[in-house]
PDB file of N, CA and C in Angstrom:
ATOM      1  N   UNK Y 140     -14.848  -3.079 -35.020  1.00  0.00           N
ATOM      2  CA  UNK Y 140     -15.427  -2.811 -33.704  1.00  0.00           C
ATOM      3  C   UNK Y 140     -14.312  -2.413 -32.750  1.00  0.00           C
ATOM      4  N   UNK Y 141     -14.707  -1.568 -31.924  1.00  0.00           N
ATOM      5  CA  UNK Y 141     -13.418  -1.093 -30.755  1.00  0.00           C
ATOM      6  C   UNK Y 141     -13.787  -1.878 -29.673  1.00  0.00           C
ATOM      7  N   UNK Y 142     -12.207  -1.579 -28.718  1.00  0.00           N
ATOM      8  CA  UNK Y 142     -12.626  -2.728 -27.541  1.00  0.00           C
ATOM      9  C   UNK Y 142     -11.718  -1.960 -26.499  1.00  0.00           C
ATOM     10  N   UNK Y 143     -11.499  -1.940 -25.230  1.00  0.00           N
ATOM     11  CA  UNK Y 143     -11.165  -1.595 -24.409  1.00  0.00           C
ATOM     12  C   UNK Y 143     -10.581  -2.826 -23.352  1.00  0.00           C
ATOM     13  N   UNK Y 144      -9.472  -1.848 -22.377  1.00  0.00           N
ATOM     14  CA  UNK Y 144      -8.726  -2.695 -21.113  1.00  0.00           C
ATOM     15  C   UNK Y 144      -8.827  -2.236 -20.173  1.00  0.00           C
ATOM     16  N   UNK Y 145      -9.015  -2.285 -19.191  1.00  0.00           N
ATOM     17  CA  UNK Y 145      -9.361  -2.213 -17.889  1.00  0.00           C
ATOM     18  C   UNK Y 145      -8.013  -2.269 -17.595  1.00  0.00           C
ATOM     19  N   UNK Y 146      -7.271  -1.682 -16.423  1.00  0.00           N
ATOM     20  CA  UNK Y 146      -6.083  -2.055 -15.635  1.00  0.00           C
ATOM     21  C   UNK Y 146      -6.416  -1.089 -14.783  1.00  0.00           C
ATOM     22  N   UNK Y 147      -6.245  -2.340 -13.295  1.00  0.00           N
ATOM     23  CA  UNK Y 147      -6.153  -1.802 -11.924  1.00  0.00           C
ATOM     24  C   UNK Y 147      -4.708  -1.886 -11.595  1.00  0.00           C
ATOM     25  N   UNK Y 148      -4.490  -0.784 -10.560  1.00  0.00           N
ATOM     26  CA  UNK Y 148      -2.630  -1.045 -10.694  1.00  0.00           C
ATOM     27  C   UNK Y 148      -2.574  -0.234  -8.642  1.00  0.00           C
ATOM     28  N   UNK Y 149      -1.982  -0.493  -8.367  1.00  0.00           N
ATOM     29  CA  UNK Y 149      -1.371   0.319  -7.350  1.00  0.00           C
ATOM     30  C   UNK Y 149       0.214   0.698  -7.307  1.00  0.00           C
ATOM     31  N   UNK Y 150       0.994   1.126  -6.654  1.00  0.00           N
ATOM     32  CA  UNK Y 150       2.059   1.220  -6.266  1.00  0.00           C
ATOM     33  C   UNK Y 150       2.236   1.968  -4.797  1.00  0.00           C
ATOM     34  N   UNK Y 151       3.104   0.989  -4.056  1.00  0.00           N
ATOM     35  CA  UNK Y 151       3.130   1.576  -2.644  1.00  0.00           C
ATOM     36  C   UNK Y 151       5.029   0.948  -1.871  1.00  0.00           C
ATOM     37  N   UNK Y 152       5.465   1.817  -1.277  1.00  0.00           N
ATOM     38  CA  UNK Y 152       6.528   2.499  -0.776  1.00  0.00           C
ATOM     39  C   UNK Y 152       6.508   2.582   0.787  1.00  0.00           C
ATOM     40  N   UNK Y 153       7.989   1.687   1.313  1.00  0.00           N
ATOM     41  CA  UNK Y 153       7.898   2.746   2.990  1.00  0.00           C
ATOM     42  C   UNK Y 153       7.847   3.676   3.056  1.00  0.00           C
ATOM     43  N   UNK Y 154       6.790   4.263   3.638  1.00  0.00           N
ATOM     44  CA  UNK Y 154       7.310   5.921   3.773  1.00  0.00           C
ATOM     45  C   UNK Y 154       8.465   5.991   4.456  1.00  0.00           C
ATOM     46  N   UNK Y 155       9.082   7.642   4.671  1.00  0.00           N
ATOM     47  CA  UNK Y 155      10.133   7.580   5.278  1.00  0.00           C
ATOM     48  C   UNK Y 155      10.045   7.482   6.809  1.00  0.00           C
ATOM     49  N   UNK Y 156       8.874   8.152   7.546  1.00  0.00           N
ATOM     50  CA  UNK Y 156       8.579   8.175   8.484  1.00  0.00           C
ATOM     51  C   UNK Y 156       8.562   6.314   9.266  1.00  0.00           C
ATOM     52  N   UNK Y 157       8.390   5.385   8.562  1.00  0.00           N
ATOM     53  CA  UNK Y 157       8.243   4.001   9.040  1.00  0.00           C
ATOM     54  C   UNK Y 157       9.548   3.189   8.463  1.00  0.00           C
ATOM     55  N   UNK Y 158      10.592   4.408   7.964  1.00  0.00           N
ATOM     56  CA  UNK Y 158      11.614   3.480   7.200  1.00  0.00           C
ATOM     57  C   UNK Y 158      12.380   2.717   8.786  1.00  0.00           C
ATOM     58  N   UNK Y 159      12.345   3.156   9.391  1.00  0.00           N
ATOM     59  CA  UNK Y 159      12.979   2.081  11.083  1.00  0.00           C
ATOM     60  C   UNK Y 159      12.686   1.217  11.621  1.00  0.00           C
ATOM     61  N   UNK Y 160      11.262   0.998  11.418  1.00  0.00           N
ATOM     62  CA  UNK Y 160      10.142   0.117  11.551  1.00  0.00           C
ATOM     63  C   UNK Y 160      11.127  -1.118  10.826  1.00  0.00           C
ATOM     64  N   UNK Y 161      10.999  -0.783   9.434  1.00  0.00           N
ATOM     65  CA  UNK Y 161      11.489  -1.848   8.451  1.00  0.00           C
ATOM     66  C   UNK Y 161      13.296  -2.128   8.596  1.00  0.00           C
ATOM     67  N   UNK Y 162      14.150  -1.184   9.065  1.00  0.00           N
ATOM     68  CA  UNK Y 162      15.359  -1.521   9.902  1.00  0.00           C
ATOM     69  C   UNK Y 162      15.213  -2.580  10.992  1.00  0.00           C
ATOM     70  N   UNK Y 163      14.396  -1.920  12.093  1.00  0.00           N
ATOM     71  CA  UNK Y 163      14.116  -2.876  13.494  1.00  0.00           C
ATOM     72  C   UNK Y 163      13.866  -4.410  12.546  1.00  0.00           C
ATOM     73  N   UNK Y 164      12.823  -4.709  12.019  1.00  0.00           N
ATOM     74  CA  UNK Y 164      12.984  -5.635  11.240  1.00  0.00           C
ATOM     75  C   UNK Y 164      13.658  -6.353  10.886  1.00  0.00           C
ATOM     76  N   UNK Y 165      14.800  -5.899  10.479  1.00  0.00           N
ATOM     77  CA  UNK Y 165      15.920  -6.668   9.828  1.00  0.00           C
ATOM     78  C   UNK Y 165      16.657  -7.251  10.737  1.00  0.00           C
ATOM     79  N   UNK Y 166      17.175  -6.745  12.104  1.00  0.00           N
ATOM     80  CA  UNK Y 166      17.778  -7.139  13.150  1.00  0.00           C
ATOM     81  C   UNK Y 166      17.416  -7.424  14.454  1.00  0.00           C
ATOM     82  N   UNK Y 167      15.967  -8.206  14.697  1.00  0.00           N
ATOM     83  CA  UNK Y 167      15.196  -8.237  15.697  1.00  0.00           C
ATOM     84  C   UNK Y 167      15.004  -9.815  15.169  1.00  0.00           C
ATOM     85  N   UNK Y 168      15.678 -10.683  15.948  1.00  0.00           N
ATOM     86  CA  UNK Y 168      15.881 -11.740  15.670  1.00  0.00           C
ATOM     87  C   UNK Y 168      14.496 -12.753  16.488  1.00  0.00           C
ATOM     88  N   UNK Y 169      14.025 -14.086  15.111  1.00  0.00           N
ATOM     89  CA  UNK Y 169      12.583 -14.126  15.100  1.00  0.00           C
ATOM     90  C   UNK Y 169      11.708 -13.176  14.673  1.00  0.00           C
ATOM     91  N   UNK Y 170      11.514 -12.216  14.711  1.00  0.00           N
ATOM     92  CA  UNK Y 170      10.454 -11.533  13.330  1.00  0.00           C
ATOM     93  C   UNK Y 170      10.949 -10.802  12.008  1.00  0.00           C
ATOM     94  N   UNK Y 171      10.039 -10.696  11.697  1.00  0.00           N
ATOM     95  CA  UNK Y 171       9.970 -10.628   9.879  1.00  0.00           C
ATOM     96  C   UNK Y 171       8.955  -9.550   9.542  1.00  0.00           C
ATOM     97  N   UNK Y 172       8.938  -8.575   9.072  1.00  0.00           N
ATOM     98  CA  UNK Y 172       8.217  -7.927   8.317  1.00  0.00           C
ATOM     99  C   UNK Y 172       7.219  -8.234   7.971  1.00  0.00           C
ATOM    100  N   UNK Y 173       6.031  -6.920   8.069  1.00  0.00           N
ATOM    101  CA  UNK Y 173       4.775  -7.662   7.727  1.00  0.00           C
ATOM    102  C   UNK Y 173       4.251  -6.448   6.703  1.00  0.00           C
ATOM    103  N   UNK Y 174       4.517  -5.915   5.506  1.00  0.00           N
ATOM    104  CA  UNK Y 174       3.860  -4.479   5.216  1.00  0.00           C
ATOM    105  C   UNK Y 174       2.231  -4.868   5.237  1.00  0.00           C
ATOM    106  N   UNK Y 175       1.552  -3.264   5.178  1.00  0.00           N
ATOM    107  CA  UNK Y 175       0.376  -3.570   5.282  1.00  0.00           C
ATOM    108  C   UNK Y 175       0.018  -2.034   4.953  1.00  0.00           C
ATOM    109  N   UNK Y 176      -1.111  -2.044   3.906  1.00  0.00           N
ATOM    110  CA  UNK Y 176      -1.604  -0.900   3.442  1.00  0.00           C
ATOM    111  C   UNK Y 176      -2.842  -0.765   4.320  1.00  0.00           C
ATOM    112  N   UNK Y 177      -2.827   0.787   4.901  1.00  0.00           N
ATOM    113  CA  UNK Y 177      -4.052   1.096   5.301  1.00  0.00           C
ATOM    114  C   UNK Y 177      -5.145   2.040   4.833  1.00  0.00           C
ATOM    115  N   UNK Y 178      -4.805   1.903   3.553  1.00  0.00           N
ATOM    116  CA  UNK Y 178      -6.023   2.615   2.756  1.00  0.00           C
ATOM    117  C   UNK Y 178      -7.613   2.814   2.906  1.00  0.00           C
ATOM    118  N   UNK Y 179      -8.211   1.815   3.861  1.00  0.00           N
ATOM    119  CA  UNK Y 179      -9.424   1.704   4.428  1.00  0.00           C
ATOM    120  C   UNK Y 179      -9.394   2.431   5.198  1.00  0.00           C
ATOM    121  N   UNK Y 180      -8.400   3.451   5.938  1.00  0.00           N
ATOM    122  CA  UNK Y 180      -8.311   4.329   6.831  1.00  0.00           C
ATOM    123  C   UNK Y 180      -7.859   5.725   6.358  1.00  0.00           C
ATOM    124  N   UNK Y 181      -7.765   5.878   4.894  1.00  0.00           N
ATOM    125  CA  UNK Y 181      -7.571   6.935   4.633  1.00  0.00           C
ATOM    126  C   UNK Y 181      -8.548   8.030   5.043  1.00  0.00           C
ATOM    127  N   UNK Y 182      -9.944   8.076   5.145  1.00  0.00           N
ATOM    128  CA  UNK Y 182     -10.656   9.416   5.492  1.00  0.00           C
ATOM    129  C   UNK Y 182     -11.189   9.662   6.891  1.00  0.00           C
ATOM    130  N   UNK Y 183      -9.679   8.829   7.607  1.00  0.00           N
ATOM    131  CA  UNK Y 183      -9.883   9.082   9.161  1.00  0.00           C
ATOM    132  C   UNK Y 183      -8.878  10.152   9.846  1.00  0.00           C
ATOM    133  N   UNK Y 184      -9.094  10.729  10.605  1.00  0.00           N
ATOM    134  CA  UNK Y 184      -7.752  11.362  10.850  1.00  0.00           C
ATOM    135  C   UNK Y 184      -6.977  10.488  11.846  1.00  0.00           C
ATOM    136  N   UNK Y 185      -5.528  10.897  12.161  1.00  0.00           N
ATOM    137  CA  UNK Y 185      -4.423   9.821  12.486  1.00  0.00           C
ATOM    138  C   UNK Y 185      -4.098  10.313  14.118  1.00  0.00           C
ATOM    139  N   UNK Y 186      -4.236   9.958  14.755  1.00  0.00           N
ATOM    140  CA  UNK Y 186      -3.835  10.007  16.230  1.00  0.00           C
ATOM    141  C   UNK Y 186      -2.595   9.585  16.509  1.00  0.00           C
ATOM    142  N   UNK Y 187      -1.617   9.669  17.268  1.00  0.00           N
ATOM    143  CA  UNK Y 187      -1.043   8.493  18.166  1.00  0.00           C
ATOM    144  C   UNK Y 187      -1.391   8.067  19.522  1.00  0.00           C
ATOM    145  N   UNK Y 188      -1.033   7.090  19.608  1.00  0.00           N
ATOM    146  CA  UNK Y 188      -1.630   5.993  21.048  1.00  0.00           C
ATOM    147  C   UNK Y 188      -0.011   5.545  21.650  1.00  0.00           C
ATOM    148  N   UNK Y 189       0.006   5.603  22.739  1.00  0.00           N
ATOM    149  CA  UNK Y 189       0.721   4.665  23.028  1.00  0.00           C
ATOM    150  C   UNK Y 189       0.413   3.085  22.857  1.00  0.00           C
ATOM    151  N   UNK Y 190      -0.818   3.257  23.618  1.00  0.00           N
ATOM    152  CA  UNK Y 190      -1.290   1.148  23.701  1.00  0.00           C
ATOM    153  C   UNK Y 190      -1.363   1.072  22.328  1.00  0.00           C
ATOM    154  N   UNK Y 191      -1.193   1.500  20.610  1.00  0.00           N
ATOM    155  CA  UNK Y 191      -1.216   1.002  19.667  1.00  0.00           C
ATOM    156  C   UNK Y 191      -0.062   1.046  19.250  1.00  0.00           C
ATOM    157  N   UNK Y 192       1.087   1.515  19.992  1.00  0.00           N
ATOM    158  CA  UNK Y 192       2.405   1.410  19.784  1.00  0.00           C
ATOM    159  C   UNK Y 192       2.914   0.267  20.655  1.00  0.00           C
ATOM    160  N   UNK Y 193       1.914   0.004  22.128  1.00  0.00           N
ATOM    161  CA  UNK Y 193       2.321  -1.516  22.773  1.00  0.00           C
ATOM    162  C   UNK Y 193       1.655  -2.630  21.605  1.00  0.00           C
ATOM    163  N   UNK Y 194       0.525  -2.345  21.296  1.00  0.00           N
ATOM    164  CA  UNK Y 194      -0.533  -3.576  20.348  1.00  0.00           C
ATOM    165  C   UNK Y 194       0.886  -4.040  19.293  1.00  0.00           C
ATOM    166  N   UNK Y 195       1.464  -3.044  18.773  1.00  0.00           N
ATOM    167  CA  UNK Y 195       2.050  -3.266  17.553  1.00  0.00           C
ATOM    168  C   UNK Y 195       3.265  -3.730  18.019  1.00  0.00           C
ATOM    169  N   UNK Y 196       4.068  -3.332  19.113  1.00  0.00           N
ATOM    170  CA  UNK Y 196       5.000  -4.464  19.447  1.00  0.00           C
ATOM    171  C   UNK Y 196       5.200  -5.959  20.041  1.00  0.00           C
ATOM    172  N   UNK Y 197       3.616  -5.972  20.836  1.00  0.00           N
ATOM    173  CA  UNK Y 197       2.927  -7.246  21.354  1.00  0.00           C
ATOM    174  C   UNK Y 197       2.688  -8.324  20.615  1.00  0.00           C
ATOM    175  N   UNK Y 198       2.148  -7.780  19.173  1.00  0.00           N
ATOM    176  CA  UNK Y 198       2.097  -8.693  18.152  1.00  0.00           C
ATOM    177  C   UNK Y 198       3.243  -9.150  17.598  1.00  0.00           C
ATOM    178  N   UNK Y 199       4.164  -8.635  17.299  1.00  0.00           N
ATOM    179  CA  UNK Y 199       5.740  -8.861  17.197  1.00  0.00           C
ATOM    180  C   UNK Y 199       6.195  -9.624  17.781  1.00  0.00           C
ATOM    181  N   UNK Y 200       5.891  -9.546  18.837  1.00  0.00           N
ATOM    182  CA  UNK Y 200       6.483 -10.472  19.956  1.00  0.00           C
ATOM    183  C   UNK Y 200       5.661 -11.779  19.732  1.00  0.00           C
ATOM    184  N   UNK Y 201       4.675 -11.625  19.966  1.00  0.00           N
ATOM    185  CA  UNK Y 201       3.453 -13.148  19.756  1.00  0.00           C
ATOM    186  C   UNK Y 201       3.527 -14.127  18.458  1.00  0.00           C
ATOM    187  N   UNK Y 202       3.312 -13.286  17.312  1.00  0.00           N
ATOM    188  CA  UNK Y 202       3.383 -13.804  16.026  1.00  0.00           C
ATOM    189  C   UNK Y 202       4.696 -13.567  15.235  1.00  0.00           C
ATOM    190  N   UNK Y 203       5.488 -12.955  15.546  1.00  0.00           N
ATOM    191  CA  UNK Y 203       6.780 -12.593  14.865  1.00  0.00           C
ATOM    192  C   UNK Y 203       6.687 -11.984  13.608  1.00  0.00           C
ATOM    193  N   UNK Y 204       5.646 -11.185  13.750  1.00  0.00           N
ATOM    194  CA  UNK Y 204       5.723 -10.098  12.714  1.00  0.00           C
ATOM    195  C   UNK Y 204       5.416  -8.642  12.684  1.00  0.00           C
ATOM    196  N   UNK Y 205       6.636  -7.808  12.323  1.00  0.00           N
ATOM    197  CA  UNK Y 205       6.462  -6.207  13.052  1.00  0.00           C
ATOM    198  C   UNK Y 205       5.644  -5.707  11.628  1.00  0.00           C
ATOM    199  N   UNK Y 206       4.204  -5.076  12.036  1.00  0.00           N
ATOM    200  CA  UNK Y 206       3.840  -4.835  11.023  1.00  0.00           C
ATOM    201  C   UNK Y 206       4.056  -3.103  10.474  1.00  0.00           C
ATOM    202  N   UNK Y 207       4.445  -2.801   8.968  1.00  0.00           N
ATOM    203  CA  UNK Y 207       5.404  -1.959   8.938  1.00  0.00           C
ATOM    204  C   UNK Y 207       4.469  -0.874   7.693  1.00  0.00           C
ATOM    205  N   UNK Y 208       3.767  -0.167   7.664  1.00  0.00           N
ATOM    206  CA  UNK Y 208       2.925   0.510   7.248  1.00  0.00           C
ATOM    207  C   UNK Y 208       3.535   1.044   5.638  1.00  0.00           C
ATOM    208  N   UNK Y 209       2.644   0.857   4.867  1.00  0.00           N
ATOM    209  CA  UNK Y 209       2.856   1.607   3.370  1.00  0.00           C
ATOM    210  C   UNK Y 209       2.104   2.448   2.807  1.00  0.00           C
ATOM    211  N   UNK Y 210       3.017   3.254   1.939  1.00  0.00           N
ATOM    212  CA  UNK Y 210       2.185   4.346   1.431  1.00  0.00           C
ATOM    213  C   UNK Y 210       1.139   3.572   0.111  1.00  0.00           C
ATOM    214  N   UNK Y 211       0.564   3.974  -0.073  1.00  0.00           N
ATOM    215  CA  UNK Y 211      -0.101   3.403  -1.155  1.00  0.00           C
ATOM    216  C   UNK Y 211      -0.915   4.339  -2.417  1.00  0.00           C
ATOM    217  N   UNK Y 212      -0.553   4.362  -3.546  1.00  0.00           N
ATOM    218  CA  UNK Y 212      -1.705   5.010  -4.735  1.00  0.00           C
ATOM    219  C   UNK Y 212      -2.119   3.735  -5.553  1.00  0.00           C
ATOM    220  N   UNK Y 213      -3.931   3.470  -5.662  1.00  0.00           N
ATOM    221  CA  UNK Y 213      -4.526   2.856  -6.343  1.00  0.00           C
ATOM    222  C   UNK Y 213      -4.775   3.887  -7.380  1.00  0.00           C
ATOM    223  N   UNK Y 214      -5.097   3.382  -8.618  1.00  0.00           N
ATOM    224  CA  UNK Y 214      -5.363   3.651  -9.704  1.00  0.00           C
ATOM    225  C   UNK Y 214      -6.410   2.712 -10.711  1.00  0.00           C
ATOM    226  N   UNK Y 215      -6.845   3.423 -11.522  1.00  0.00           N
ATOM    227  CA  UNK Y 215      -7.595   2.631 -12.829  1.00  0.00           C
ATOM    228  C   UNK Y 215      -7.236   3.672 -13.970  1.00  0.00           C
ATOM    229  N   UNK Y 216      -6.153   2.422 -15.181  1.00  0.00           N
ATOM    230  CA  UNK Y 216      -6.161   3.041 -16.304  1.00  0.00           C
ATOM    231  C   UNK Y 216      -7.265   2.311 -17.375  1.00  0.00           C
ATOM    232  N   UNK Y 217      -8.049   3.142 -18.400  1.00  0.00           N
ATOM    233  CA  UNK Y 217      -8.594   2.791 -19.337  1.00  0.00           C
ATOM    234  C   UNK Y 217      -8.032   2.896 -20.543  1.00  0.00           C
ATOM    235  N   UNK Y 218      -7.868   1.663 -21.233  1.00  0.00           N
ATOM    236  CA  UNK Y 218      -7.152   1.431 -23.056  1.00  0.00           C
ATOM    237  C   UNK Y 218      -8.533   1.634 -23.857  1.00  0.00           C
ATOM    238  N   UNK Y 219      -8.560   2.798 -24.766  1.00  0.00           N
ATOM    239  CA  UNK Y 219      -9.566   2.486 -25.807  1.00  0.00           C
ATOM    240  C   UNK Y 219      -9.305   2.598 -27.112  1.00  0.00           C
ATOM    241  N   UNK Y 220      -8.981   0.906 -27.692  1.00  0.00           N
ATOM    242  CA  UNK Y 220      -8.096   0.779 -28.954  1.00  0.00           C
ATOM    243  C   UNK Y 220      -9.703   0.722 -30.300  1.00  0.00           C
ATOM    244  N   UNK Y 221      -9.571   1.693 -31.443  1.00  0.00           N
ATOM    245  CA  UNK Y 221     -10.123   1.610 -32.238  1.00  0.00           C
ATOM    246  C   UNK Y 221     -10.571   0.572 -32.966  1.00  0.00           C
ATOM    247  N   UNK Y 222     -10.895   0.568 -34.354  1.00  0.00           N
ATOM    248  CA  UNK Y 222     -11.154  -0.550 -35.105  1.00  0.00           C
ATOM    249  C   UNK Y 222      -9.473  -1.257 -35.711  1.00  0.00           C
ATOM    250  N   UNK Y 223      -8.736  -0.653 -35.652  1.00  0.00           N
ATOM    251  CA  UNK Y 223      -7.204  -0.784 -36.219  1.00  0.00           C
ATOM    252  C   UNK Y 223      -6.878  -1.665 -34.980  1.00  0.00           C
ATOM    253  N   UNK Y 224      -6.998  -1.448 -33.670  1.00  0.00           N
ATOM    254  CA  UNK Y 224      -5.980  -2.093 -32.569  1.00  0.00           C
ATOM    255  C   UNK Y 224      -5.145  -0.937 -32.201  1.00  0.00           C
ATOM    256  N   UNK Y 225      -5.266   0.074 -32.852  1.00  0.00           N
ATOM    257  CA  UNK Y 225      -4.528   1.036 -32.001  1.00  0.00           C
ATOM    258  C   UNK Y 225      -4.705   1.670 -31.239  1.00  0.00           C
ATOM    259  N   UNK Y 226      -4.588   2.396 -30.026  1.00  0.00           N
ATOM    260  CA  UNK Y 226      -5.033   3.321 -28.574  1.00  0.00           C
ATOM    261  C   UNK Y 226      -5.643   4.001 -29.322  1.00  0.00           C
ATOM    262  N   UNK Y 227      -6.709   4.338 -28.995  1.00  0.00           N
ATOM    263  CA  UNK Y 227      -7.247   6.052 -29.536  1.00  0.00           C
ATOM    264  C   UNK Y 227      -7.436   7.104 -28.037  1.00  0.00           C
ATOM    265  N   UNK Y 228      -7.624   6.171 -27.196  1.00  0.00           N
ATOM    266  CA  UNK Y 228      -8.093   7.341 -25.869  1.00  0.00           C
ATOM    267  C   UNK Y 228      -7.215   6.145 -24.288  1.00  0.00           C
ATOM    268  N   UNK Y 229      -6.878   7.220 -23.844  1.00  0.00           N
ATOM    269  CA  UNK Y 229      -6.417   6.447 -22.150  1.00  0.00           C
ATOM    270  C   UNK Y 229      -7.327   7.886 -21.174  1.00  0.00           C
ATOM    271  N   UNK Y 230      -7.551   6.880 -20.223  1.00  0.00           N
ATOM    272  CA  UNK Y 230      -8.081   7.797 -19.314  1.00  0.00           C
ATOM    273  C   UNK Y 230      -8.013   7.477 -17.728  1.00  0.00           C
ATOM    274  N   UNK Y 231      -7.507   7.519 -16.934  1.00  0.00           N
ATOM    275  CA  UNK Y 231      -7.100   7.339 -16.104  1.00  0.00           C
ATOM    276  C   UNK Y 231      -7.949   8.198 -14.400  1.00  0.00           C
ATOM    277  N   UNK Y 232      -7.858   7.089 -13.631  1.00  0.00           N
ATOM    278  CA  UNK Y 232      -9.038   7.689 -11.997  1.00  0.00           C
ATOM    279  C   UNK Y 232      -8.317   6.863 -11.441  1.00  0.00           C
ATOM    280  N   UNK Y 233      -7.250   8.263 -10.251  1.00  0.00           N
ATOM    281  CA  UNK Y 233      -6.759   7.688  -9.287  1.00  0.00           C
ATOM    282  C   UNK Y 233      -7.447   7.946  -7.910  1.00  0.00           C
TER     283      UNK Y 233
END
């Protein structure tokens, strides 16, 4: 009988655009880094604000954490191992 694996995987990265974000971080004494994927916002388009550039330093200040944006790719790979145990098919939906 064949059997299959499921694997959910992501991988996510500062972009370069927020790599200062994660500098300020390091030397802004009392806060700490907060990454945070916004993938729930991918099929929005992106504005800038000032007051979400005050929100995001306000919170920094309040909770001590600068929150520092990541890139993110989710994925699903599929294993489909034969009657042997060996792969016969991968198929992959990113």
């Amino acid at each position: 009988s064949s059997s299959s694996l499921r694997v959910d995987w992501n991988v996510t990265w500062v972009p370069p655009s927020a790599a200062w974000l994660e500098a300020l971080a390091t030397v802004w004494p009392g806060v700490e880094s907060n990454f945070c994927t916004y993938n729930h916002l991918s099929g929005q388009p992106t504005t800038f604000s000032w007051a979400a550039v005050g929100r995001l330093f306000g919170d920094a200040i309040t909770n001590g954490k600068l929150r520092i944006p990541l890139a993110c790719i989710e994925g699903i790979t599929m294993l489909d191992f034969n009657e042997e145990g060996l792969i016969h098919k991968i198929s992959e939906d990113l």
